[in-house]
Amino acid sequence: MNIIHLVRDHWPLTLCPIGFLVGWYFDKKHDEKLAIFRNKSKLYQRELRPGEDSIWK
């Protein structure tokens, strides 16, 4: 069986896992971007307890 034939016949089954992985990747990138602003918001601004690195994770 040819790989091209296999992909052509079963392409809908590959879209779901690929969509999940792409969504997971963009979610991780968005979380990294938001982590830059940790502890800088006026809403959550307070003194950190000893041993506490951030207010939210």
Tab-separated table of C-alpha atoms in Angstrom:
chain	number	residue	atom	x	y	z
A	1	MET	CA	0.000	0.000	0.000
A	2	ASN	CA	1.237	3.402	-0.911
A	3	ILE	CA	1.600	6.158	1.723
A	4	ILE	CA	-0.074	8.691	-0.554
A	5	HIS	CA	-3.034	6.359	-1.047
A	6	LEU	CA	-3.292	5.815	2.709
A	7	VAL	CA	-3.231	9.562	3.459
A	8	ARG	CA	-5.719	10.300	0.683
A	9	ASP	CA	-8.194	7.757	2.046
A	10	HIS	CA	-7.844	8.605	5.740
A	11	TRP	CA	-7.172	12.359	5.826
A	12	PRO	CA	-10.155	13.153	8.117
A	13	LEU	CA	-8.673	10.908	10.811
A	14	THR	CA	-5.432	12.867	10.771
A	15	LEU	CA	-7.073	16.285	11.108
A	16	CYS	CA	-8.252	15.724	14.692
A	17	PRO	CA	-4.846	14.853	16.215
A	18	ILE	CA	-3.088	17.514	14.152
A	19	GLY	CA	-5.656	20.113	15.249
A	20	PHE	CA	-5.197	19.063	18.858
A	21	LEU	CA	-1.407	19.387	18.646
A	22	VAL	CA	-1.562	22.781	16.932
A	23	GLY	CA	-4.022	24.044	19.551
A	24	TRP	CA	-1.852	22.720	22.370
A	25	TYR	CA	1.200	24.460	20.889
A	26	PHE	CA	-0.568	27.830	20.581
A	27	ASP	CA	-1.972	27.488	24.115
A	28	LYS	CA	1.524	26.953	25.507
A	29	LYS	CA	2.858	29.945	23.564
A	30	HIS	CA	0.008	32.119	24.883
A	31	ASP	CA	0.717	31.029	28.469
A	32	GLU	CA	4.390	31.928	28.034
A	33	LYS	CA	3.406	35.359	26.747
A	34	LEU	CA	1.100	35.950	29.727
A	35	ALA	CA	3.783	34.835	32.190
A	36	ILE	CA	5.741	37.979	31.350
A	37	PHE	CA	3.067	40.069	33.093
A	38	ARG	CA	2.911	37.949	36.262
A	39	ASN	CA	2.819	39.999	39.477
A	40	LYS	CA	2.621	43.262	37.506
A	41	SER	CA	-1.151	43.640	37.524
A	42	LYS	CA	-2.633	46.169	39.946
A	43	LEU	CA	-5.379	43.652	40.740
A	44	TYR	CA	-2.956	40.981	41.995
A	45	GLN	CA	-0.155	43.227	43.229
A	46	ARG	CA	0.935	42.399	46.767
A	47	GLU	CA	4.057	41.475	48.685
A	48	LEU	CA	5.134	37.905	48.069
A	49	ARG	CA	5.495	35.527	50.988
A	50	PRO	CA	8.938	34.039	51.674
A	51	GLY	CA	9.537	31.203	49.219
A	52	GLU	CA	6.715	32.293	46.872
A	53	ASP	CA	7.876	33.025	43.347
A	54	SER	CA	4.580	34.205	41.870
A	55	ILE	CA	0.975	34.805	42.837
A	56	TRP	CA	-0.547	32.634	40.108
A	57	LYS	CA	0.820	29.823	38.035
